[in-house]
Amino acid sequence: MRILLVEDDPMIGESVRKGLRQDGFVVDWVEDGEAAELALASHEYDLMVLDQGLPRKGGLEVLKSLRQKGSMLPVLIATARDEVPARVKGLDAGADDYLVKPFDLDELAARIRAILRRRAGRAEPLLRHRGVVFNPATREVTLGGIAVALTARELALLQAFMDRPGAVLSKAQLEEKLYGWGGEVESNTVEVYIHALRKKLGTDFIQNVRGVGYLSPRTV
Ligand code: CA
């Protein structure tokens, strides 16, 4: 899961980035509203954590123009202003949730998981697919009830397949999931990690769709 963090306070930005990374998120951090719009235009994110008070372009403006463009990107606003009007404005401008600073990092991660769950149309916190159970809160994976150890990159790919079971994911989409986990994403990187996942979860878990990408079929 790739998150765009928009925060101009260096201390808060650094601690949020670190905290979310520990929770298994890939985080791109920018420090003003214009940089946020540039990042949004050039990458595919799963969610944005948006500070309201930002230089160059305010958080509310960024949010409004995002929604005007028809973007469904989940947005959680962080506000220093513990006032009802600021939060109401943010929610009415299209935010999915808000947190008042200073906030707890565990609460932020839990709220992000809740938003992503709702967006995927799920109420159940655990992801289940083809005998594999993934717990986004603990990052634990089991296959037929037995724990499976996966690397951060393998987990990032697995989550992409489990979020959209039966959907065909292009190589480019999967490459996006691998950024931020260290090392170069080279032309055969996706294949390497698909191979590793098949070895751990079964050859049939991921199928190749020639010329299009990969999918994890719904039926076993
Ligand atoms: Ca700020």
Tab-separated table of C-alpha atoms and ligand atoms in Angstrom:
chain	number	residue	atom	x	y	z
A	1	MET	CA	0.000	0.000	0.000
A	2	ARG	CA	1.459	3.299	-1.095
A	3	ILE	CA	0.606	6.435	0.826
A	4	LEU	CA	1.169	10.090	-0.024
A	5	LEU	CA	1.968	12.039	3.124
A	6	VAL	CA	1.602	15.821	2.820
A	7	GLU	CA	3.060	17.528	5.891
A	8	ASP	CA	5.159	20.673	6.194
A	9	ASP	CA	6.340	20.127	9.771
A	10	PRO	CA	9.636	18.189	9.454
A	11	MET	CA	9.376	16.545	12.889
A	12	ILE	CA	5.807	15.327	12.378
A	13	GLY	CA	6.519	14.312	8.771
A	14	GLU	CA	9.527	12.247	9.763
A	15	SER	CA	7.793	10.467	12.631
A	16	VAL	CA	4.640	9.737	10.596
A	17	ARG	CA	6.711	8.400	7.702
A	18	LYS	CA	8.696	6.172	10.038
A	19	GLY	CA	5.601	4.951	11.878
A	20	LEU	CA	3.639	4.117	8.733
A	21	ARG	CA	6.619	2.331	7.244
A	22	GLN	CA	6.805	0.127	10.318
A	23	ASP	CA	3.169	-0.707	9.711
A	24	GLY	CA	4.041	-1.940	6.236
A	25	PHE	CA	3.074	1.107	4.164
A	26	VAL	CA	5.238	2.659	1.473
A	27	VAL	CA	5.278	6.405	2.133
A	28	ASP	CA	6.093	9.276	-0.230
A	29	TRP	CA	6.437	12.467	1.783
A	30	VAL	CA	6.024	15.965	0.294
A	31	GLU	CA	5.928	19.253	2.169
A	32	ASP	CA	3.549	21.583	0.348
A	33	GLY	CA	0.297	21.582	-1.606
A	34	GLU	CA	1.851	22.055	-5.026
A	35	ALA	CA	4.290	19.176	-4.508
A	36	ALA	CA	1.303	17.067	-3.454
A	37	GLU	CA	-0.489	17.765	-6.735
A	38	LEU	CA	2.643	16.929	-8.691
A	39	ALA	CA	3.016	13.612	-6.846
A	40	LEU	CA	-0.682	12.803	-7.345
A	41	ALA	CA	-0.330	13.402	-11.068
A	42	SER	CA	2.667	11.119	-11.448
A	43	HIS	CA	1.988	8.136	-9.141
A	44	GLU	CA	-0.809	5.817	-8.154
A	45	TYR	CA	-1.532	6.041	-4.421
A	46	ASP	CA	-3.810	4.007	-2.187
A	47	LEU	CA	-4.437	6.858	0.252
A	48	MET	CA	-3.340	10.417	1.106
A	49	VAL	CA	-2.673	11.773	4.594
A	50	LEU	CA	-3.185	15.500	4.144
A	51	ASP	CA	-2.254	18.267	6.562
A	52	GLN	CA	-4.673	21.209	6.364
A	53	GLY	CA	-2.258	24.078	6.959
A	54	LEU	CA	0.313	23.888	4.141
A	55	PRO	CA	2.529	26.366	2.277
A	56	ARG	CA	1.949	27.189	-1.417
A	57	LYS	CA	-1.456	25.546	-1.563
A	58	GLY	CA	-3.625	24.653	1.430
A	59	GLY	CA	-4.773	21.116	2.168
A	60	LEU	CA	-8.421	21.989	1.649
A	61	GLU	CA	-7.665	23.425	-1.804
A	62	VAL	CA	-5.693	20.314	-2.772
A	63	LEU	CA	-8.593	18.156	-1.618
A	64	LYS	CA	-11.241	20.193	-3.417
A	65	SER	CA	-9.418	20.159	-6.749
A	66	LEU	CA	-8.741	16.430	-6.385
A	67	ARG	CA	-12.455	15.732	-5.928
A	68	GLN	CA	-13.383	18.121	-8.755
A	69	LYS	CA	-11.256	15.953	-11.027
A	70	GLY	CA	-13.364	12.980	-9.935
A	71	SER	CA	-10.628	11.231	-7.967
A	72	MET	CA	-11.809	8.538	-5.543
A	73	LEU	CA	-8.500	8.507	-3.655
A	74	PRO	CA	-9.134	7.977	0.073
A	75	VAL	CA	-8.031	11.061	2.033
A	76	LEU	CA	-7.431	11.416	5.743
A	77	ILE	CA	-6.942	14.999	6.860
A	78	ALA	CA	-4.726	15.947	9.772
A	79	THR	CA	-5.575	19.194	11.417
A	80	ALA	CA	-3.826	21.172	14.117
A	81	ARG	CA	-6.963	23.176	14.620
A	82	ASP	CA	-9.043	21.366	17.133
A	83	GLU	CA	-12.127	23.197	16.018
A	84	VAL	CA	-15.313	21.695	14.744
A	85	PRO	CA	-15.608	24.051	11.685
A	86	ALA	CA	-12.178	23.002	10.275
A	87	ARG	CA	-12.991	19.304	10.538
A	88	VAL	CA	-16.484	19.775	9.110
A	89	LYS	CA	-15.054	21.741	6.167
A	90	GLY	CA	-12.528	18.997	5.489
A	91	LEU	CA	-15.084	16.207	5.584
A	92	ASP	CA	-17.528	18.166	3.441
A	93	ALA	CA	-14.755	18.880	0.935
A	94	GLY	CA	-14.436	15.129	0.370
A	95	ALA	CA	-12.146	13.781	3.104
A	96	ASP	CA	-12.892	10.266	4.355
A	97	ASP	CA	-11.726	10.822	7.923
A	98	TYR	CA	-9.700	13.226	10.035
A	99	LEU	CA	-7.251	13.236	12.929
A	100	VAL	CA	-6.514	16.135	15.250
A	101	LYS	CA	-2.841	16.783	16.011
A	102	PRO	CA	-1.057	15.587	17.990
A	103	PHE	CA	-2.277	12.109	17.091
A	104	ASP	CA	-1.132	8.643	18.003
A	105	LEU	CA	0.667	6.771	15.202
A	106	ASP	CA	-1.049	3.476	15.993
A	107	GLU	CA	-4.411	5.218	15.740
A	108	LEU	CA	-3.415	6.753	12.398
A	109	ALA	CA	-2.446	3.328	11.011
A	110	ALA	CA	-5.667	1.761	12.323
A	111	ARG	CA	-7.780	4.526	10.772
A	112	ILE	CA	-5.969	4.072	7.452
A	113	ARG	CA	-6.690	0.333	7.519
A	114	ALA	CA	-10.356	1.067	8.311
A	115	ILE	CA	-10.655	3.524	5.390
A	116	LEU	CA	-8.990	1.081	2.978
A	117	ARG	CA	-11.285	-1.693	4.177
A	118	ARG	CA	-14.409	0.408	3.588
A	119	ARG	CA	-13.148	1.473	0.180
A	120	ALA	CA	-12.658	-2.164	-0.783
A	121	GLY	CA	-16.220	-2.902	0.371
A	122	ARG	CA	-15.128	-5.151	3.204
A	123	ALA	CA	-16.237	-5.183	6.848
A	124	GLU	CA	-13.983	-8.100	7.816
A	125	PRO	CA	-10.492	-6.903	8.897
A	126	LEU	CA	-8.755	-10.074	7.653
A	127	LEU	CA	-8.176	-10.635	3.953
A	128	ARG	CA	-8.978	-14.192	2.833
A	129	HIS	CA	-8.284	-15.648	-0.560
A	130	ARG	CA	-7.549	-19.175	-1.774
A	131	GLY	CA	-6.738	-20.531	1.692
A	132	VAL	CA	-4.454	-17.596	2.452
A	133	VAL	CA	-5.343	-15.289	5.340
A	134	PHE	CA	-3.597	-11.921	5.646
A	135	ASN	CA	-3.932	-9.708	8.703
A	136	PRO	CA	-3.168	-6.090	7.658
A	137	ALA	CA	-2.798	-5.006	11.302
A	138	THR	CA	-0.125	-7.537	12.248
A	139	ARG	CA	1.243	-8.256	8.735
A	140	GLU	CA	0.840	-11.981	9.435
A	141	VAL	CA	0.055	-14.450	6.677
A	142	THR	CA	-1.180	-18.006	7.011
A	143	LEU	CA	-1.790	-20.695	4.411
A	144	GLY	CA	-4.228	-23.378	5.494
A	145	GLY	CA	-3.772	-22.118	9.063
A	146	ILE	CA	0.019	-22.378	8.999
A	147	ALA	CA	2.167	-19.245	9.291
A	148	VAL	CA	4.066	-18.254	6.140
A	149	ALA	CA	7.086	-15.913	6.397
A	150	LEU	CA	7.144	-13.301	3.637
A	151	THR	CA	9.548	-10.427	2.934
A	152	ALA	CA	8.248	-6.834	2.788
A	153	ARG	CA	8.257	-6.940	-1.025
A	154	GLU	CA	6.483	-10.292	-1.192
A	155	LEU	CA	3.879	-8.942	1.241
A	156	ALA	CA	3.383	-5.789	-0.851
A	157	LEU	CA	2.627	-7.917	-3.927
A	158	LEU	CA	0.456	-10.390	-2.014
A	159	GLN	CA	-1.640	-7.562	-0.624
A	160	ALA	CA	-2.235	-6.205	-4.132
A	161	PHE	CA	-3.640	-9.579	-5.237
A	162	MET	CA	-5.670	-10.094	-2.063
A	163	ASP	CA	-7.209	-6.626	-2.243
A	164	ARG	CA	-8.623	-7.332	-5.668
A	165	PRO	CA	-9.112	-11.082	-5.976
A	166	GLY	CA	-9.699	-12.161	-9.536
A	167	ALA	CA	-8.537	-8.835	-11.003
A	168	VAL	CA	-5.774	-8.746	-13.580
A	169	LEU	CA	-2.897	-6.548	-12.393
A	170	SER	CA	-0.444	-5.186	-14.918
A	171	LYS	CA	3.287	-5.444	-14.434
A	172	ALA	CA	3.444	-1.641	-14.078
A	173	GLN	CA	0.824	-1.707	-11.300
A	174	LEU	CA	2.789	-4.385	-9.470
A	175	GLU	CA	6.053	-2.484	-9.923
A	176	GLU	CA	4.438	0.516	-8.199
A	177	LYS	CA	3.783	-1.714	-5.180
A	178	LEU	CA	7.450	-2.651	-4.963
A	179	TYR	CA	8.864	0.867	-4.872
A	180	GLY	CA	9.945	2.074	-1.479
A	181	TRP	CA	11.056	-1.329	-0.198
A	182	GLY	CA	14.730	-0.822	-1.013
A	183	GLY	CA	16.710	-2.032	-3.994
A	184	GLU	CA	16.131	-1.228	-7.627
A	185	VAL	CA	12.931	-2.225	-9.383
A	186	GLU	CA	14.426	-3.756	-12.511
A	187	SER	CA	12.660	-5.187	-15.543
A	188	ASN	CA	12.486	-8.715	-14.080
A	189	THR	CA	11.802	-7.707	-10.450
A	190	VAL	CA	8.081	-8.467	-10.578
A	191	GLU	CA	8.755	-11.924	-12.051
A	192	VAL	CA	11.265	-12.649	-9.279
A	193	TYR	CA	8.748	-11.907	-6.533
A	194	ILE	CA	5.865	-13.650	-8.315
A	195	HIS	CA	8.087	-16.714	-8.452
A	196	ALA	CA	8.831	-16.412	-4.720
A	197	LEU	CA	5.120	-16.084	-3.873
A	198	ARG	CA	4.210	-19.112	-5.981
A	199	LYS	CA	6.866	-21.125	-4.211
A	200	LYS	CA	5.448	-20.204	-0.802
A	201	LEU	CA	1.708	-20.157	-1.590
A	202	GLY	CA	1.372	-22.680	-4.403
A	203	THR	CA	1.990	-22.512	-8.140
A	204	ASP	CA	-1.682	-21.831	-8.919
A	205	PHE	CA	-1.954	-18.882	-6.556
A	206	ILE	CA	-0.867	-16.464	-9.273
A	207	GLN	CA	-1.495	-16.976	-12.972
A	208	ASN	CA	0.168	-15.271	-15.881
A	209	VAL	CA	-2.178	-13.502	-18.297
A	210	ARG	CA	-0.087	-13.308	-21.408
A	211	GLY	CA	0.624	-9.769	-22.524
A	212	VAL	CA	-1.617	-8.256	-19.847
A	213	GLY	CA	-0.281	-9.094	-16.403
A	214	TYR	CA	-1.075	-11.418	-13.529
A	215	LEU	CA	-4.103	-12.529	-11.563
A	216	SER	CA	-4.926	-14.635	-8.577
A	217	PRO	CA	-8.106	-16.497	-9.581
A	218	ARG	CA	-11.071	-16.500	-7.213
A	219	THR	CA	-11.730	-20.214	-7.505
A	220	VAL	CA	-9.264	-22.825	-6.309
B	1	CA	CA	1.054	22.366	8.679
